[in-house]
PDB file of C-alpha atoms in Angstrom:
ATOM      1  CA  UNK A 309     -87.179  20.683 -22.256  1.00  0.00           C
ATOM      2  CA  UNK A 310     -88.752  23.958 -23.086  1.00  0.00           C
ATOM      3  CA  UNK A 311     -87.349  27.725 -22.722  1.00  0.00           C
ATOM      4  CA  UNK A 312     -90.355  27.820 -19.681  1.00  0.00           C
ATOM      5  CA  UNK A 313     -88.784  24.545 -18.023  1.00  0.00           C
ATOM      6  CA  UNK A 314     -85.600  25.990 -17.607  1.00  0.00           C
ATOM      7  CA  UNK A 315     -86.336  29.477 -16.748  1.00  0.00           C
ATOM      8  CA  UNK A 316     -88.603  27.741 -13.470  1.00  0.00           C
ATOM      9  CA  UNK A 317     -85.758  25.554 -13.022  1.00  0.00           C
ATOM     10  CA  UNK A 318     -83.345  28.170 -12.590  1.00  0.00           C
ATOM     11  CA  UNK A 319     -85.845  30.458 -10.264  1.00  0.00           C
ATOM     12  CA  UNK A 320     -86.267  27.255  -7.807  1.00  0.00           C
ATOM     13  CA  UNK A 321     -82.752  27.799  -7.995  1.00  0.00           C
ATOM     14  CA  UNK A 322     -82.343  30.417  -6.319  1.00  0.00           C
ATOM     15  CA  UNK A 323     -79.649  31.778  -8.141  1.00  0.00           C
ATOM     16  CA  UNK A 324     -81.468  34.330 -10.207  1.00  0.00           C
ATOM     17  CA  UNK A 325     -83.701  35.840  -7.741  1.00  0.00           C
ATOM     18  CA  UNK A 326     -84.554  39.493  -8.577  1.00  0.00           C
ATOM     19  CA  UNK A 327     -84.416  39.058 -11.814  1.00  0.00           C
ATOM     20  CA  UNK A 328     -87.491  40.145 -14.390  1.00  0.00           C
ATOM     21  CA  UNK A 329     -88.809  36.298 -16.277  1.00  0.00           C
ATOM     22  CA  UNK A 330     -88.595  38.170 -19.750  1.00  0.00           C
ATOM     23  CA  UNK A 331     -84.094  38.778 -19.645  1.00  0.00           C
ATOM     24  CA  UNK A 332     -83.998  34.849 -18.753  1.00  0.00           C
ATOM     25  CA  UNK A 333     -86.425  33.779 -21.793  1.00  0.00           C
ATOM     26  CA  UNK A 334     -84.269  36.455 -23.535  1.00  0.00           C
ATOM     27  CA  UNK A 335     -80.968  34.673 -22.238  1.00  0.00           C
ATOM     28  CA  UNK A 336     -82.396  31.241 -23.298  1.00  0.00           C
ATOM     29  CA  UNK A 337     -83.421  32.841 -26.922  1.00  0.00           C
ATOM     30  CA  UNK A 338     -79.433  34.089 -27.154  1.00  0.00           C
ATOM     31  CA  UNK A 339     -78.487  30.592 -26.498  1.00  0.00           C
ATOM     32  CA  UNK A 340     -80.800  28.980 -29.319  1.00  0.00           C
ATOM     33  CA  UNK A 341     -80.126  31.681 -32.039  1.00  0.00           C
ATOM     34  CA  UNK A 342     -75.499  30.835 -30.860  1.00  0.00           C
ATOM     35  CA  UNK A 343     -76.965  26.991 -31.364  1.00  0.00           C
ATOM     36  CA  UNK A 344     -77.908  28.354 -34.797  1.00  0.00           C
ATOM     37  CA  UNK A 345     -75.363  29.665 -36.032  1.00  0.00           C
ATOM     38  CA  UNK A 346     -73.088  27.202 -35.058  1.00  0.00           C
ATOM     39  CA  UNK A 347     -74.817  24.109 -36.133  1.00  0.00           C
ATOM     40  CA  UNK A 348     -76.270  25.803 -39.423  1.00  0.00           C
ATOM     41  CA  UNK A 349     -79.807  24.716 -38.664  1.00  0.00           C
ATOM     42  CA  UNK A 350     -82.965  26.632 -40.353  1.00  0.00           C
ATOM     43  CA  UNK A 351     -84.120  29.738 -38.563  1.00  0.00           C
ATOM     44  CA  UNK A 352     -87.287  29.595 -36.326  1.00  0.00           C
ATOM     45  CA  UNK A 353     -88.929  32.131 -34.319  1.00  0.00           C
ATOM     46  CA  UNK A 354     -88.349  31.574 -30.713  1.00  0.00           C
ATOM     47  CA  UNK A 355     -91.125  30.115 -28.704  1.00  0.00           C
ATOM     48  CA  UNK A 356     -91.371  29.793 -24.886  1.00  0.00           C
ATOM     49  CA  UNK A 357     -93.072  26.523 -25.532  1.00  0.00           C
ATOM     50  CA  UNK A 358     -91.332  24.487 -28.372  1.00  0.00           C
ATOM     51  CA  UNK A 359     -88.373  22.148 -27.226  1.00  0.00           C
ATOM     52  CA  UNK A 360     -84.966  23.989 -27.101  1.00  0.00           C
ATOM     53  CA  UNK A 361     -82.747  22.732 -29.911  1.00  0.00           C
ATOM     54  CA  UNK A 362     -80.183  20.636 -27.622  1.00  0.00           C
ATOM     55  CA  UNK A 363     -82.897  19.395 -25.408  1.00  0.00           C
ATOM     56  CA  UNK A 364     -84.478  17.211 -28.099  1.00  0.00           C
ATOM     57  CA  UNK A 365     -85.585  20.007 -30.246  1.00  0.00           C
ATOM     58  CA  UNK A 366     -83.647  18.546 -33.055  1.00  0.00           C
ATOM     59  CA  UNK A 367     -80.020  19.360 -32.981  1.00  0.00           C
ATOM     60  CA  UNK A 368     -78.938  17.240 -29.872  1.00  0.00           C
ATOM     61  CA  UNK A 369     -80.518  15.721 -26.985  1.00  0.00           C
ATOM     62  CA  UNK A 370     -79.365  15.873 -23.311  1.00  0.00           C
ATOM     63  CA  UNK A 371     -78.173  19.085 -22.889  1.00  0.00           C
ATOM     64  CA  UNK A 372     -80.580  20.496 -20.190  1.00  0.00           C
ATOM     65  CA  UNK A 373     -77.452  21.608 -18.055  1.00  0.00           C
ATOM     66  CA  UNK A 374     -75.943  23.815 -20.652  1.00  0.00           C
ATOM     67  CA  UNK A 375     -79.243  26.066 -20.677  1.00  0.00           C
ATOM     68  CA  UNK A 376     -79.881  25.700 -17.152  1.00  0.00           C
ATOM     69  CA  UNK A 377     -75.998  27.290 -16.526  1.00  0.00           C
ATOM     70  CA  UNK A 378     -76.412  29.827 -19.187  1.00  0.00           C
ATOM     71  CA  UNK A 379     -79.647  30.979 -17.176  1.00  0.00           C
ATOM     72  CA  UNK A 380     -78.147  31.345 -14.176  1.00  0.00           C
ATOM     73  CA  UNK A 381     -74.822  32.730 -15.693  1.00  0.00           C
ATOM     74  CA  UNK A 382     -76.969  35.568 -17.194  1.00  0.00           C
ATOM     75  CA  UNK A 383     -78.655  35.937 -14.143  1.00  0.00           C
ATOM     76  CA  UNK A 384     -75.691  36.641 -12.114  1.00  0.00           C
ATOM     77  CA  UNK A 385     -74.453  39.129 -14.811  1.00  0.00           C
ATOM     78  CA  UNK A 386     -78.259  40.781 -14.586  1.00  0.00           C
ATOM     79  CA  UNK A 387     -77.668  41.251 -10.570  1.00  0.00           C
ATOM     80  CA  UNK A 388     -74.263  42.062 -11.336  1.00  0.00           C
ATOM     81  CA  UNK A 389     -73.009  39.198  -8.504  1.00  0.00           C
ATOM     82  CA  UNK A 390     -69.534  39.337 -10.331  1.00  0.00           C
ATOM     83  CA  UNK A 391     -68.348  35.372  -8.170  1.00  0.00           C
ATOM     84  CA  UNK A 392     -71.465  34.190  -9.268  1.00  0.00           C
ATOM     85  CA  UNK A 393     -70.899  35.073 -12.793  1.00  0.00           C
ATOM     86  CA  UNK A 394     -67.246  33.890 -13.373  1.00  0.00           C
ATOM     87  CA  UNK A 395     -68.174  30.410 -11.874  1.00  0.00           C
ATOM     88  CA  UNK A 396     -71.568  29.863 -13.993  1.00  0.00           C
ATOM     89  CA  UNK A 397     -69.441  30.962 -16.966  1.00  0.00           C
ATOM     90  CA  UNK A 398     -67.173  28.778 -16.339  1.00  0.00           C
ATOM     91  CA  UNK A 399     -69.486  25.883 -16.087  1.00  0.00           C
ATOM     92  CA  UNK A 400     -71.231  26.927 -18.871  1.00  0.00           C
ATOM     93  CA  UNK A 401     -68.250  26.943 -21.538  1.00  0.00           C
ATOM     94  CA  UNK A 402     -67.409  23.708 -20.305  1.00  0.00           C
ATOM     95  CA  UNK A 403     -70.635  22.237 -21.138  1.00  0.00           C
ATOM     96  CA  UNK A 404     -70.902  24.608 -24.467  1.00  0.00           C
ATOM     97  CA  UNK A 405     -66.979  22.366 -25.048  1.00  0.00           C
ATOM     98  CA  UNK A 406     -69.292  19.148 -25.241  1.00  0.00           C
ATOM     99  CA  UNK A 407     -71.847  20.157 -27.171  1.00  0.00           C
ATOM    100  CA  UNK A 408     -69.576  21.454 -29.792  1.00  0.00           C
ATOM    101  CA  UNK A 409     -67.497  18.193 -29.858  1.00  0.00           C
ATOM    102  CA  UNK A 410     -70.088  16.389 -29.838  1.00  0.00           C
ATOM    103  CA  UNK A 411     -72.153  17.812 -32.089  1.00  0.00           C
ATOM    104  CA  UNK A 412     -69.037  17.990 -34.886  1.00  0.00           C
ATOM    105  CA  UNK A 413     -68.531  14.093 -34.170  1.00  0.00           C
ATOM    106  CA  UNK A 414     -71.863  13.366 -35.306  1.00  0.00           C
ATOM    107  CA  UNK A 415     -72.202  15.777 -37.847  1.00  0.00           C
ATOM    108  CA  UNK A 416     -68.845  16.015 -40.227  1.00  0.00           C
ATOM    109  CA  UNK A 417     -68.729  19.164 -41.921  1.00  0.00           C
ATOM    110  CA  UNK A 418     -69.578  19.358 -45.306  1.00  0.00           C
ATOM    111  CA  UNK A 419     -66.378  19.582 -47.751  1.00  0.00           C
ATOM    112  CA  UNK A 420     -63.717  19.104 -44.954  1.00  0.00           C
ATOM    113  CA  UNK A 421     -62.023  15.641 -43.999  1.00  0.00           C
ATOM    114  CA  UNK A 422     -58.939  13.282 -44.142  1.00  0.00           C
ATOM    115  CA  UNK A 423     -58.004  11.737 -47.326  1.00  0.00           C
ATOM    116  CA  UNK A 424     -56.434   8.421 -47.443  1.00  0.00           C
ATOM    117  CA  UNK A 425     -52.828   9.833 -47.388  1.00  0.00           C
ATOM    118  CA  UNK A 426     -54.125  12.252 -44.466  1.00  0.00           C
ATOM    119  CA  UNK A 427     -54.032  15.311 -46.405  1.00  0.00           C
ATOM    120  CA  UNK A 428     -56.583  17.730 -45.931  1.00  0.00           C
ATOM    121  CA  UNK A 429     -59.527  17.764 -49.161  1.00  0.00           C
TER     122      UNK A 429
END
């Protein structure tokens, strides 16, 4: 899924009417550049165009929800529809939960883990 497959998802929506194409694609590039810095992955200029990096763009696969939430969450905030906001946030960090969990499942951190006596190394 691409930045311009989500921000068309989220105007069929509904849920971000009113508000200008260029803060969603902006939202969208705030949600790849917190995927960065979390997962440690190689910087790369945002492009409306290129897969999103939990929606097969290399990191994870799957996670179409979490950037269609964070959308609309930012929407809300945009139109300042304060209801609207709290539950998309919601729904968002719950979905921003999994991808962290799973995304640390597949991908131990380098240096950390149990030893055989369960100590920490």
């Amino acid at each position: 899924m691409t930045a311009m497959e989500v921000v068309e998802k989220a105007k069929k929506s509904g849920t971000v009417n009113g508000v200008d194409d260029e803060m969603l694609y902006n939202a969208v590039e705030r949600l790849e550049i917190m995927i960065q810095k979390y997962t440690g992955v190689p910087f790369r200029e945002f492009e409306k165009e290129v897969p999103l990096f939990a929606c097969g763009g290399g990191v994870a696969d799957g996670y179409d929800d979490m950037y269609d939430k964070y959308v609309k969450r930012e929407g809300c905030y945009i139109r300042e529809d304060w209801e609207c906001f709290g539950n998309y946030d919601a729904l968002f960090n719950i979905e921003w939960d999994k991808f962290k969990k799973e995304y640390l499942r597949k991908n131990k951190p380098a240096g950390q883990g149990f030893t055989p006596d369960w100590r920490w190394n």
